[in-house]
mmCIF file of C-alpha atoms and ligand atoms in Angstrom:
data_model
loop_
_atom_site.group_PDB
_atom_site.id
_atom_site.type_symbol
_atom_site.label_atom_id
_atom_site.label_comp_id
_atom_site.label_asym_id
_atom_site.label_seq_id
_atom_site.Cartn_x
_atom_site.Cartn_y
_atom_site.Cartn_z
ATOM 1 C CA UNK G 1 8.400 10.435 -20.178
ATOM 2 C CA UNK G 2 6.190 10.844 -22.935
ATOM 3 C CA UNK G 3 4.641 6.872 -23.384
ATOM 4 C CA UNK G 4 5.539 4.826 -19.891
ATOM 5 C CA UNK G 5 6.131 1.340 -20.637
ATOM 6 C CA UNK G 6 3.715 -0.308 -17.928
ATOM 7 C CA UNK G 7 2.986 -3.699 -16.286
ATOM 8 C CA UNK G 8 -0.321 -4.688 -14.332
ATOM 9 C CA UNK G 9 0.460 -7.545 -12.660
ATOM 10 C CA UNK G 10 -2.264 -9.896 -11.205
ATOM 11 C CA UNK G 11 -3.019 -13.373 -10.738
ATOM 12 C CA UNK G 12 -6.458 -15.190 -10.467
ATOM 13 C CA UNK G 13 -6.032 -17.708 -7.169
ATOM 14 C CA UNK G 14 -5.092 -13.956 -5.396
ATOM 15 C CA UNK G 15 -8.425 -13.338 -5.692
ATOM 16 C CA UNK G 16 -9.623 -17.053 -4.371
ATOM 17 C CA UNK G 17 -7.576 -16.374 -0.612
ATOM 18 C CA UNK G 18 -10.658 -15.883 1.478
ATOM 19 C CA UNK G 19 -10.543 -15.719 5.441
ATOM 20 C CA UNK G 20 -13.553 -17.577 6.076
ATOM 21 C CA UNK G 21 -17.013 -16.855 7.642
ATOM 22 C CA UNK G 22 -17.352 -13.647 9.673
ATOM 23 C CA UNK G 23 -18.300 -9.878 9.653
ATOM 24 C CA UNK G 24 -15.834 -7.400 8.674
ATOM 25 C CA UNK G 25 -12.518 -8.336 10.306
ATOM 26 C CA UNK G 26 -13.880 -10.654 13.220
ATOM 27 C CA UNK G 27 -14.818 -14.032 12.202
ATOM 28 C CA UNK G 28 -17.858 -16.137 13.632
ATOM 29 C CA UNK G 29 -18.280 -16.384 17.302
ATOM 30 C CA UNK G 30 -20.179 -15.006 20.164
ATOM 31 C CA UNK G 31 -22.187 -12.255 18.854
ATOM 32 C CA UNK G 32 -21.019 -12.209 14.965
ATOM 33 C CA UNK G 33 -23.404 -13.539 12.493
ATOM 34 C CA UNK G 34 -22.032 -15.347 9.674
ATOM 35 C CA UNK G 35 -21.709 -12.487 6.641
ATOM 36 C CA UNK G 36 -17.894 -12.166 5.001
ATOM 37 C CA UNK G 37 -14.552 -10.899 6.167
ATOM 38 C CA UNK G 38 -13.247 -7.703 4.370
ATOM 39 C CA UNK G 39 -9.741 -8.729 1.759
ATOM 40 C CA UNK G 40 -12.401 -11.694 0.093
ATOM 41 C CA UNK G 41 -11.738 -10.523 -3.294
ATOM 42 C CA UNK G 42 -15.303 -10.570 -5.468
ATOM 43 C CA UNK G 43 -14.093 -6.554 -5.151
ATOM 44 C CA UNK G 44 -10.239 -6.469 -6.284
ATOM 45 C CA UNK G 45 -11.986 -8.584 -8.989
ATOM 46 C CA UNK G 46 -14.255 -5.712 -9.969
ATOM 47 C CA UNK G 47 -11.481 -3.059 -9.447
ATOM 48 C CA UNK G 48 -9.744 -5.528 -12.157
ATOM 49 C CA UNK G 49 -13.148 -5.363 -14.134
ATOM 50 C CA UNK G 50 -13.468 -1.342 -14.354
ATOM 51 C CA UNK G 51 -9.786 -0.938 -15.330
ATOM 52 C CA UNK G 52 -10.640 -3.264 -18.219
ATOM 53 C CA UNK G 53 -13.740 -1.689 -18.916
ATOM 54 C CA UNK G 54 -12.701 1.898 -19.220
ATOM 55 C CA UNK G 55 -10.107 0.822 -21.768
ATOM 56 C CA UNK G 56 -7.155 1.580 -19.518
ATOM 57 C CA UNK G 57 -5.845 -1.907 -18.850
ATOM 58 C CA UNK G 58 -5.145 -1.616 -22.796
ATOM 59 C CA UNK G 59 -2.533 0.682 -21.907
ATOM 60 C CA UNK G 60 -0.835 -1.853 -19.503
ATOM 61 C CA UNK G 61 0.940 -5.051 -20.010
ATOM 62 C CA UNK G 62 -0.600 -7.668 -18.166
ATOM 63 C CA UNK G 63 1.616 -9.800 -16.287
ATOM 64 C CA UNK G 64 0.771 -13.445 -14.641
ATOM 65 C CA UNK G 65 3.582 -13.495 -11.706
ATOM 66 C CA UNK G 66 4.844 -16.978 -10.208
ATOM 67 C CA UNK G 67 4.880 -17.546 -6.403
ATOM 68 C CA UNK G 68 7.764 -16.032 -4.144
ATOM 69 C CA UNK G 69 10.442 -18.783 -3.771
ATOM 70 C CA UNK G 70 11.663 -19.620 0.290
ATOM 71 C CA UNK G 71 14.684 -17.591 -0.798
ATOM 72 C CA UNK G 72 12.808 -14.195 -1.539
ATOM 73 C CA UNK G 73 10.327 -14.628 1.459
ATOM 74 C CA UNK G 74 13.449 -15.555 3.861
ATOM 75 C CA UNK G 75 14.455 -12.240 3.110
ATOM 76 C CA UNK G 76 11.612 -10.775 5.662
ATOM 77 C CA UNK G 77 10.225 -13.400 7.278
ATOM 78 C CA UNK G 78 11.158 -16.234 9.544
ATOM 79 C CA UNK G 79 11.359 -19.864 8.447
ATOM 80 C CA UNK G 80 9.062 -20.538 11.716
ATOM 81 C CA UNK G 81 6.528 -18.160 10.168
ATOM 82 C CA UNK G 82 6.785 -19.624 6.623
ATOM 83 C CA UNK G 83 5.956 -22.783 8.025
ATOM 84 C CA UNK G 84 2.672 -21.737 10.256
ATOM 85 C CA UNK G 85 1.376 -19.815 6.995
ATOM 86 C CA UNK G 86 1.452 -23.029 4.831
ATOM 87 C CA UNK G 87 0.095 -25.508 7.983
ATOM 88 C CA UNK G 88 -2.921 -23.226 8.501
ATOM 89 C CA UNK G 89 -3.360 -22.677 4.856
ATOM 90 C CA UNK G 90 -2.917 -26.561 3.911
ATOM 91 C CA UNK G 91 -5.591 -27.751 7.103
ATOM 92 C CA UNK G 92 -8.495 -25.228 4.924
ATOM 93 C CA UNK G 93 -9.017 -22.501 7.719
ATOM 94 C CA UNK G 94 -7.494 -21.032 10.753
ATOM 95 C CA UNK G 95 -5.959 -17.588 11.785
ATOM 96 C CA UNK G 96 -2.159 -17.899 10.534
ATOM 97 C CA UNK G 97 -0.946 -15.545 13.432
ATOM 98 C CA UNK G 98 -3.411 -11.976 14.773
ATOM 99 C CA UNK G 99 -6.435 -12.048 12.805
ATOM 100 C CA UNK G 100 -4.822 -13.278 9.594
ATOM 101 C CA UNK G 101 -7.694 -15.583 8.839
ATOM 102 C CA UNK G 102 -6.750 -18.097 5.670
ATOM 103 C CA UNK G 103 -8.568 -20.726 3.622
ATOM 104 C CA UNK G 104 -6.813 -23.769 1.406
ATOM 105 C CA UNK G 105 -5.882 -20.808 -1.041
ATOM 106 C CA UNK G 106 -4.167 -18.591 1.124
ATOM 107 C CA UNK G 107 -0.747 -19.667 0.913
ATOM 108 C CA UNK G 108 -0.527 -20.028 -2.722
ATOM 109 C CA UNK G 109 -2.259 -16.612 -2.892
ATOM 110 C CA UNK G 110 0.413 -14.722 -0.160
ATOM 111 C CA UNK G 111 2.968 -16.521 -2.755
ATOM 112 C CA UNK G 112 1.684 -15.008 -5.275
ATOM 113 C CA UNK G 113 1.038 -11.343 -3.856
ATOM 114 C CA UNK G 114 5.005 -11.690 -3.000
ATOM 115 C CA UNK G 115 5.638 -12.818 -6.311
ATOM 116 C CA UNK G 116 3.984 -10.471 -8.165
ATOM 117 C CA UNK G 117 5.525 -7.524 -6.561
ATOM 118 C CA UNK G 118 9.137 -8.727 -6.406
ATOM 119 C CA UNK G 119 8.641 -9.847 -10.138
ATOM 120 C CA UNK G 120 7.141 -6.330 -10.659
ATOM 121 C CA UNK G 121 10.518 -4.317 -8.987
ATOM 122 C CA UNK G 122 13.055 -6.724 -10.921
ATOM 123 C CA UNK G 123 11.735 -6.040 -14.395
ATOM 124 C CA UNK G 124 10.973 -2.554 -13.342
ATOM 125 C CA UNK G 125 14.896 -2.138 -12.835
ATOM 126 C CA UNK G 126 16.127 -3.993 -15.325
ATOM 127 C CA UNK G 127 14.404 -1.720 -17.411
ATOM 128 C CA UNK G 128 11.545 -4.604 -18.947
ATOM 129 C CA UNK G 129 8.971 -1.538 -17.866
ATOM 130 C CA UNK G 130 9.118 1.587 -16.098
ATOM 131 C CA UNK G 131 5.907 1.526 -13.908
ATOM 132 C CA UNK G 132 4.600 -1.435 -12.477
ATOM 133 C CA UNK G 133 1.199 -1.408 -10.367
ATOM 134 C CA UNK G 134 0.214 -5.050 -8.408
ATOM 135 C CA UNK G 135 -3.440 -5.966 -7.944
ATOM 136 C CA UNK G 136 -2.912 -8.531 -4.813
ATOM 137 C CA UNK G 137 -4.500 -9.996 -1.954
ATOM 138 C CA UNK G 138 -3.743 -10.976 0.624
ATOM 139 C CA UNK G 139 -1.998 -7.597 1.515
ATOM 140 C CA UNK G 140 0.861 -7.538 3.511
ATOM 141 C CA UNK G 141 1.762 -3.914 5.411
ATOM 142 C CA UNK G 142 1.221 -5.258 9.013
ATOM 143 C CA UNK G 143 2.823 -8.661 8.535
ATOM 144 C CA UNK G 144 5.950 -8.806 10.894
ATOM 145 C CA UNK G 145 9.048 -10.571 10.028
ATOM 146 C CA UNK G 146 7.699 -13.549 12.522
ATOM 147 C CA UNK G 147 3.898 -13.329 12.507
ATOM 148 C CA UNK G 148 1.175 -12.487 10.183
ATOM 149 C CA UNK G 149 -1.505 -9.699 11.332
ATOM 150 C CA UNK G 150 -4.492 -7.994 10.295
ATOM 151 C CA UNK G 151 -5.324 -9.595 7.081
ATOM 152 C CA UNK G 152 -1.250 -9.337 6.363
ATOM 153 C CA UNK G 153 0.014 -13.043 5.534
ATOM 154 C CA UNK G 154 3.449 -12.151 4.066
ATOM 155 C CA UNK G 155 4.900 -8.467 3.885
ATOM 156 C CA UNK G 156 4.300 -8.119 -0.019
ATOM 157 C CA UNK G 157 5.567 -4.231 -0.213
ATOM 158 C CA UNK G 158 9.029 -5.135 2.035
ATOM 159 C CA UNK G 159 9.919 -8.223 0.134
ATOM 160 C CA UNK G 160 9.965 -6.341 -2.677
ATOM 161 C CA UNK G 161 12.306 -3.783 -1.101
ATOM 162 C CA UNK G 162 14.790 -6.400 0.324
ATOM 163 C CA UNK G 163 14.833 -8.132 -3.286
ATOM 164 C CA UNK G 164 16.040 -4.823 -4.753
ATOM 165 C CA UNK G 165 18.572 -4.292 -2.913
ATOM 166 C CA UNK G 166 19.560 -7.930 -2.995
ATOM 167 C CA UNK G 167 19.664 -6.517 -6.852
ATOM 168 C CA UNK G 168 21.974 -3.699 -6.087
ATOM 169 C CA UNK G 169 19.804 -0.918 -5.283
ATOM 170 C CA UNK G 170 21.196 1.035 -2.372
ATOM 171 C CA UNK G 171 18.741 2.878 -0.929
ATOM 172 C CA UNK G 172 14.396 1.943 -1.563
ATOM 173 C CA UNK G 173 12.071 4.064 -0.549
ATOM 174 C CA UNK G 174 8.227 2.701 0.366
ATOM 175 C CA UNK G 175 5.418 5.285 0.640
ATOM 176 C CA UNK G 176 2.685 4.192 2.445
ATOM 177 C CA UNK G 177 -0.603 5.672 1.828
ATOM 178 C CA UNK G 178 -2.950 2.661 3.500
ATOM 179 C CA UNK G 179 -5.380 4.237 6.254
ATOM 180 C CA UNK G 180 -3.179 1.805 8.535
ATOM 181 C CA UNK G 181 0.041 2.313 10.188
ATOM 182 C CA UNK G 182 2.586 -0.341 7.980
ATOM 183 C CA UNK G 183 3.784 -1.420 11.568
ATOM 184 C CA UNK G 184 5.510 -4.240 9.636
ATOM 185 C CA UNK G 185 7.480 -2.315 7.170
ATOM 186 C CA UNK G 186 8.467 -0.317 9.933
ATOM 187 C CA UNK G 187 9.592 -3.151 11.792
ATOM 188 C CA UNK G 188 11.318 -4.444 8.718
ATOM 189 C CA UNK G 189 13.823 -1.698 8.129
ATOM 190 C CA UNK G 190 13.741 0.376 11.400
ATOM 191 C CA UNK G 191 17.391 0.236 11.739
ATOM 192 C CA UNK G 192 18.212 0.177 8.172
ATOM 193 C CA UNK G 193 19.660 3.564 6.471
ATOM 194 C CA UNK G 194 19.020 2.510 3.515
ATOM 195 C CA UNK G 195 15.512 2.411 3.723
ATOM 196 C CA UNK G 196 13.100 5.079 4.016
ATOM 197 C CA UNK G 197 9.685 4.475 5.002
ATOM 198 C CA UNK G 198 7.129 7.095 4.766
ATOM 199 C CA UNK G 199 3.665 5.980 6.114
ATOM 200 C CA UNK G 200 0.546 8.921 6.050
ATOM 201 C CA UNK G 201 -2.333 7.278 7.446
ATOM 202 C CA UNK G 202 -5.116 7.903 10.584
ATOM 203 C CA UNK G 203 -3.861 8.673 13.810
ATOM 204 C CA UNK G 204 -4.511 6.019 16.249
ATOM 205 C CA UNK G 205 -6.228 3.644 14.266
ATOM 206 C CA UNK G 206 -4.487 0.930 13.641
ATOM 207 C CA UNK G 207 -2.072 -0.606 15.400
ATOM 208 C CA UNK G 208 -2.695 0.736 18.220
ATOM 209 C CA UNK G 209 0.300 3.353 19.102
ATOM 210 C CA UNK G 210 1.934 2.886 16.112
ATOM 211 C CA UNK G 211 3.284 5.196 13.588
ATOM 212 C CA UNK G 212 3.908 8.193 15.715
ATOM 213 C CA UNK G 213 6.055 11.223 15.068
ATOM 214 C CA UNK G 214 8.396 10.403 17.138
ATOM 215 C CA UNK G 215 8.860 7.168 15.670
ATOM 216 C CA UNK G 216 11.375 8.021 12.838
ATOM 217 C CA UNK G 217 14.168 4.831 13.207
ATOM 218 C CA UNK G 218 16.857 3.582 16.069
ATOM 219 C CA UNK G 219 20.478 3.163 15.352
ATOM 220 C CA UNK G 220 21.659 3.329 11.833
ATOM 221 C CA UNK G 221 18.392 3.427 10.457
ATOM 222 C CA UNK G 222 17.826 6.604 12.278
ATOM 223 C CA UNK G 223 16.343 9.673 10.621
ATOM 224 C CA UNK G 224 14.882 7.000 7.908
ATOM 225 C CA UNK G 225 11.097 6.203 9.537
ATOM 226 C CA UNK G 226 8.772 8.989 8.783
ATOM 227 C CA UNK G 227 5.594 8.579 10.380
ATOM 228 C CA UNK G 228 2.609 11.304 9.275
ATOM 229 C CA UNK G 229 -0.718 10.616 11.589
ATOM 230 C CA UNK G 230 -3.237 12.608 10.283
ATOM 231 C CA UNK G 231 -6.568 13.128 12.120
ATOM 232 C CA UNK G 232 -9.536 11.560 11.752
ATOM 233 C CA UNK G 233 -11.385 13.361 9.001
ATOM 234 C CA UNK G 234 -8.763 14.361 6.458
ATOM 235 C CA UNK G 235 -9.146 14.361 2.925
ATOM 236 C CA UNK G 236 -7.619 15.572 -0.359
ATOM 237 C CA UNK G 237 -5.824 18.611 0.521
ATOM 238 C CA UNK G 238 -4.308 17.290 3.806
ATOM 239 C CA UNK G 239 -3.007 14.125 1.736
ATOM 240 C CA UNK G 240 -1.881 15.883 -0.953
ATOM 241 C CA UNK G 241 -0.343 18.554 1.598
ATOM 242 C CA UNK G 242 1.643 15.630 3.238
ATOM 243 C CA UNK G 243 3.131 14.596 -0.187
ATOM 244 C CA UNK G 244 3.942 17.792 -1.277
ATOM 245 C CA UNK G 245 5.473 19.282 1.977
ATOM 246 C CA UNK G 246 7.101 16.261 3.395
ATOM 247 C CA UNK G 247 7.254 12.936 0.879
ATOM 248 C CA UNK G 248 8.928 15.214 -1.440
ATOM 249 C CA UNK G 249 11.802 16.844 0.304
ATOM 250 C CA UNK G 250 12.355 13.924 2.261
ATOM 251 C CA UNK G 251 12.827 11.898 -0.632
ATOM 252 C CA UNK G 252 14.960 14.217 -2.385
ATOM 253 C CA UNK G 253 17.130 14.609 0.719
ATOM 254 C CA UNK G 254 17.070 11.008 0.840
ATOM 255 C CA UNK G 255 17.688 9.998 -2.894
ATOM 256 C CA UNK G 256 16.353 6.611 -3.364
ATOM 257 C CA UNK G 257 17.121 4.608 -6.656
ATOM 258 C CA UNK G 258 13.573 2.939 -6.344
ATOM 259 C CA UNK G 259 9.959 3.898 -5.063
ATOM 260 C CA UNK G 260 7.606 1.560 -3.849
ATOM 261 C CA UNK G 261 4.183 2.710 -3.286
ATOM 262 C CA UNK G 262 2.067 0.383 -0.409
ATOM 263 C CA UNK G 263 -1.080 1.595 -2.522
ATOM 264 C CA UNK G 264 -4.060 0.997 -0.569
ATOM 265 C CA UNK G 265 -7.151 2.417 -0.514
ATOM 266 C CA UNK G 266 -9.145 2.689 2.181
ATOM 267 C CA UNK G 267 -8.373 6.328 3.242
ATOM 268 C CA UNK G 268 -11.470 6.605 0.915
ATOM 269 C CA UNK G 269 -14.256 8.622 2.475
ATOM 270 C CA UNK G 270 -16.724 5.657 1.568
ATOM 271 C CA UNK G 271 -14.414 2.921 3.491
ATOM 272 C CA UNK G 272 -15.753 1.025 6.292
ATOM 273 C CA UNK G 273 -12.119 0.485 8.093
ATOM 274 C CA UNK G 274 -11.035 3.602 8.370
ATOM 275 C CA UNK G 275 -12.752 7.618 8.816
ATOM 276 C CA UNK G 276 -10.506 9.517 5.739
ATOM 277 C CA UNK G 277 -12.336 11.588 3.337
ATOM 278 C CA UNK G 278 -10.048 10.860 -0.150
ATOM 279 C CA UNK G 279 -11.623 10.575 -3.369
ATOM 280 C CA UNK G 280 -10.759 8.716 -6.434
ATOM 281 C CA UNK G 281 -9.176 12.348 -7.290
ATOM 282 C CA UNK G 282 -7.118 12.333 -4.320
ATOM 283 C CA UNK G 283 -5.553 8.603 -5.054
ATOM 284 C CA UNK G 284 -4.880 9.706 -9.147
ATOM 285 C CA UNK G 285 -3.094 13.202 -8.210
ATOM 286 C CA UNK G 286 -0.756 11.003 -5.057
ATOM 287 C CA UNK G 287 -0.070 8.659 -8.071
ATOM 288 C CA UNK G 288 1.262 11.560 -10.451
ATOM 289 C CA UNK G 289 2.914 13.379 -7.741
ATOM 290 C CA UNK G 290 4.794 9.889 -7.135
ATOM 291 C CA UNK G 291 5.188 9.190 -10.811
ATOM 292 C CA UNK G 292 6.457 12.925 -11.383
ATOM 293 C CA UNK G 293 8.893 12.054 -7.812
ATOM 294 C CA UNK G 294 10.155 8.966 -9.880
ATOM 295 C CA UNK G 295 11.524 10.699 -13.175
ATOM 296 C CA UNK G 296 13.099 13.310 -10.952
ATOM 297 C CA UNK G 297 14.933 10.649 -8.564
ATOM 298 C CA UNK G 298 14.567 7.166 -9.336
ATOM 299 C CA UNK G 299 15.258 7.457 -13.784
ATOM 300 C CA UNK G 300 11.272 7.280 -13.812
ATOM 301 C CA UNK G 301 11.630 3.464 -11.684
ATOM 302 C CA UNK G 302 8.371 3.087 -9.483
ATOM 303 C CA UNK G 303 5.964 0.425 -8.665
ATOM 304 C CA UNK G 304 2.780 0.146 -6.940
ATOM 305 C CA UNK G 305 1.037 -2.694 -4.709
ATOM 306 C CA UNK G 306 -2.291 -2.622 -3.502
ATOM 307 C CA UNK G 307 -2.915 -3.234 0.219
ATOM 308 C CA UNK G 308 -6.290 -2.476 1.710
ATOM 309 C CA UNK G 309 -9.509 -0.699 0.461
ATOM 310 C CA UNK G 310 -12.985 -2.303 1.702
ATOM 311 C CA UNK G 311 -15.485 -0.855 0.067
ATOM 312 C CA UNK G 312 -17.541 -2.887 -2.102
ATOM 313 C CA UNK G 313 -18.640 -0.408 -4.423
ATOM 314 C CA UNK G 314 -16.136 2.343 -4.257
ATOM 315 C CA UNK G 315 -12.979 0.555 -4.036
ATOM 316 C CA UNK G 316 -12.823 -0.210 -7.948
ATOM 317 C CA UNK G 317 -12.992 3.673 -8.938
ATOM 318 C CA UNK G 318 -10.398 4.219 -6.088
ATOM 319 C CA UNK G 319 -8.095 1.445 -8.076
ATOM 320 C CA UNK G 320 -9.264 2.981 -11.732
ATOM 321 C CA UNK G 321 -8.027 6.640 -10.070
ATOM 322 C CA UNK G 322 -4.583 5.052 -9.095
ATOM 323 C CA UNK G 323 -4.209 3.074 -12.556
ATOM 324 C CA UNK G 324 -4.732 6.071 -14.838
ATOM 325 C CA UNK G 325 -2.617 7.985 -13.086
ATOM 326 C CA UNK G 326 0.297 5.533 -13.505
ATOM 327 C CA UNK G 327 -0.987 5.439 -17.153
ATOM 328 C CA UNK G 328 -0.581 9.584 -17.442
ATOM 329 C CA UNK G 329 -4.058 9.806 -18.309
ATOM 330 C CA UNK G 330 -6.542 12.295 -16.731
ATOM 331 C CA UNK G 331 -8.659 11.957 -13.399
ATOM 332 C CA UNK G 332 -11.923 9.146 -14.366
ATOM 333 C CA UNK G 333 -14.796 9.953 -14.680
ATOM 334 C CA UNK G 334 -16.094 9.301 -10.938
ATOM 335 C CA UNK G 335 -20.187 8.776 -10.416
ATOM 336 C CA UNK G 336 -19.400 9.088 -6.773
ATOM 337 C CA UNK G 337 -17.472 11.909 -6.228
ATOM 338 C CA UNK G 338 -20.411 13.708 -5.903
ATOM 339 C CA UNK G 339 -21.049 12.491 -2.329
ATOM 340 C CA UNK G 340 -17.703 13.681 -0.830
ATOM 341 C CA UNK G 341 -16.041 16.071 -3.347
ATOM 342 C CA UNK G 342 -18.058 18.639 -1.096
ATOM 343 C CA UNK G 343 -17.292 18.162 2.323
ATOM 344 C CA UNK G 344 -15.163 20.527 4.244
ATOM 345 C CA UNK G 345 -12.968 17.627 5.286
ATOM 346 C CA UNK G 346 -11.985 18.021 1.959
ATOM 347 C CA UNK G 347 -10.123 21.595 2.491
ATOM 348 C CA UNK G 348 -6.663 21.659 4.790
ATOM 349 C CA UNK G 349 -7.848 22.132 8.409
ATOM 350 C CA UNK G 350 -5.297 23.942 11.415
ATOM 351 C CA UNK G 351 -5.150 20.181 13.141
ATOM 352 C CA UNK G 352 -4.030 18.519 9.610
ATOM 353 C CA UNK G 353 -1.420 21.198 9.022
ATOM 354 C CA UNK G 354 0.205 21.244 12.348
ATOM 355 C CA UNK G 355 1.293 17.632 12.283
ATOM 356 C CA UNK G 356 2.661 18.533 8.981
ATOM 357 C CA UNK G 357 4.407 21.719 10.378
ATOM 358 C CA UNK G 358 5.712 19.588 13.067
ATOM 359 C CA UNK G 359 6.981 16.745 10.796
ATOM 360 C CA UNK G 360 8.624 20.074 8.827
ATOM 361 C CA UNK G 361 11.127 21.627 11.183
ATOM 362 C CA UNK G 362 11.440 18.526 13.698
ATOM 363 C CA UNK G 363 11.498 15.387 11.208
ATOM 364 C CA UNK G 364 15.963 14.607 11.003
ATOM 365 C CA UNK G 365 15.315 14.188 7.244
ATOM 366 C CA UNK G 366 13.536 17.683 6.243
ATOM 367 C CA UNK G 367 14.894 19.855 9.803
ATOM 368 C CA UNK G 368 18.415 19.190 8.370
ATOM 369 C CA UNK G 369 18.148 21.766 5.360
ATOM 370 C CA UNK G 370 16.433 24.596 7.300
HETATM 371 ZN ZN1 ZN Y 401 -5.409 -0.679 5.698
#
């Protein structure tokens, strides 16, 4: 594809969900001084700011989505959960289920960050565009069919999966690059075949004991969970390693009609949440190696949705590496690469490569062809 057709959809009140008062991801209490929870969005805003301001936003169509009806979010969640979402929301503050802090805003915003990236996989397949990427908050991985977690009011990413196939689609698959295990897109389609999740992220982070290797589906939906834990301390090549040697062939062994990408960022070596080492580099060549997947599977069809990435100042190069990569364009210029391009954590270590080697001949997907 020589000139994608692209949409960047965004919407301003995303950006106004806020958890309330706190430090990092616990809010005030005993021992926490009032500073900000991470997802409050003066960042994403900036990310927004640098696309714009490197010129590549003029290669996108921007796109002002509408908030998920009942009918779309009933296709994950619970009414019950619906309902304790918009009470905690409408009463200004509370947590909405496990640390899923909201303000007046939320609820409109988690409308909106569903919104967007259904809105973003229907005119993707009805051929309005051919890439889509979603710049939303709140994010949505770990949000369970009955209770929102971690930040996660609504799941955004598995929504969007459920509305395509409510569109015909038969089988979606979601790669999850978020530091964080995506226990609730898991959750979502463990049993489904016709979903494949892939999730690479940090062993043992977050959830606790979730996304192991020997998680990979129950009942019909086995063989279609892929979990990839990598180590504490892995950077570009082991990423790129676990696209190359396992998203790949399991997605051509799996032959999806759609990609979504949970596209977060805070694998980063500069993020506070998580101990990764990728690079603005790392995020663009995932993106092209995705966008390369799509034309070869999916007639080009992909879209993108951000999910975490806390990092005040790096987290806008990190979304500037993923948007000119969906664009075609070359790697950014990146004033902080300096600080991490170097490490050794950089290089593919024996640890990385063995869960990789593991995943390779024991994985029911990518053991089946060897
Ligand atoms: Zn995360």
């Amino acid at each position: 594809m020589s000139t994608p057709n692209l949409a960047w959809y965004s919407h301003e009140i995303c950006f106004w969900h806020d958890p309330g008062p706190g430090s990092g991801y616990v809010p005030v209490g005993p021992g926490v001084e009032p500073l900000r929870q991470f997802a409050v969005d003066p960042d994403l805003r900036r990310a927004e700011g640098l696309v714009k301001a490197s010129g590549v936003m003029d290669r996108y169509t921007e796109v002002t989505p509408v908030p998920a009806s009942d009918e779309d979010l009933l296709l994950v969640h619970v009414p019950e959960h619906i309902d304790r979402v918009e009470a905690t929301s409408a009463m200004g503050a509370g947590d909405a289920g496990v640390y899923a802090h909201v303000n007046y805003h939320s609820a409109r915003a988690a409308r909106l960050a569903v919104g967007a990236c259904v809105q973003a996989t229907t005119s993707v397949l009805e051929g309005q565009f051919d890439r889509a990427y979603c710049l939303v908050r709140p994010p949505g991985h770990h949000a369970e069919p009955d209770r929102a977690m971690a930040l996660c009011l609504y799941n955004n990413v598995a929504v969007a999966a459920r509305a395509a196939q409510r569109r015909g689609v038969q089988r979606v698959l979601i790669v999850d690059w978020d530091v964080h295990h995506g226990n609730g897109i898991q959750r979502t389609f463990y049993e489904d075949p016709d979903v494949l999740y892939i999730s690479i992220h940090q062993e043992g982070l977050f959830p606790a004991a979730s996304g192991l290797v020997m998680e990979t589906g129950s009942g019909a939906g086995t063989g279609t969970t892929l979990n990839v834990p990598l180590p504490a301390g892995s950077g570009h090549e082991a990423y790129l390693a676990a696209v190359s040697r396992l998203v790949e062939p399991a997605a051509r062994a799996f032959d999806p009609g759609l990609i979504l990408v949970a596209a977060g960022v805070d694998a980063s070596g500069h993020d506070p949440m998580g101990r990764m080492m990728c690079t603005s580099r790392t995020f663009h060549d995932m993106t092209s190696m995705m966008c390369r997947l799509a034309e070869e599977l999916t007639e080009g069809k992909i879209v993108f949705a951000h999910e975490g990435g806390y990092s005040a100042w790096y987290q806008p190069m990190l979304v500037l590496g993923t948007a000119t990569a969906i664009a075609g364009l070359p790697t950014p210029e990146d004033p902080f690469l300096h600080s991490l391009e170097h490490l050794p954590g950089q290089r593919l270590r024996p640890l990385q490569s063995r869960v990789i080697e593991h995943l390779e001949s024991h994985h029911p997907l990518l053991a089946q062809g060897r």
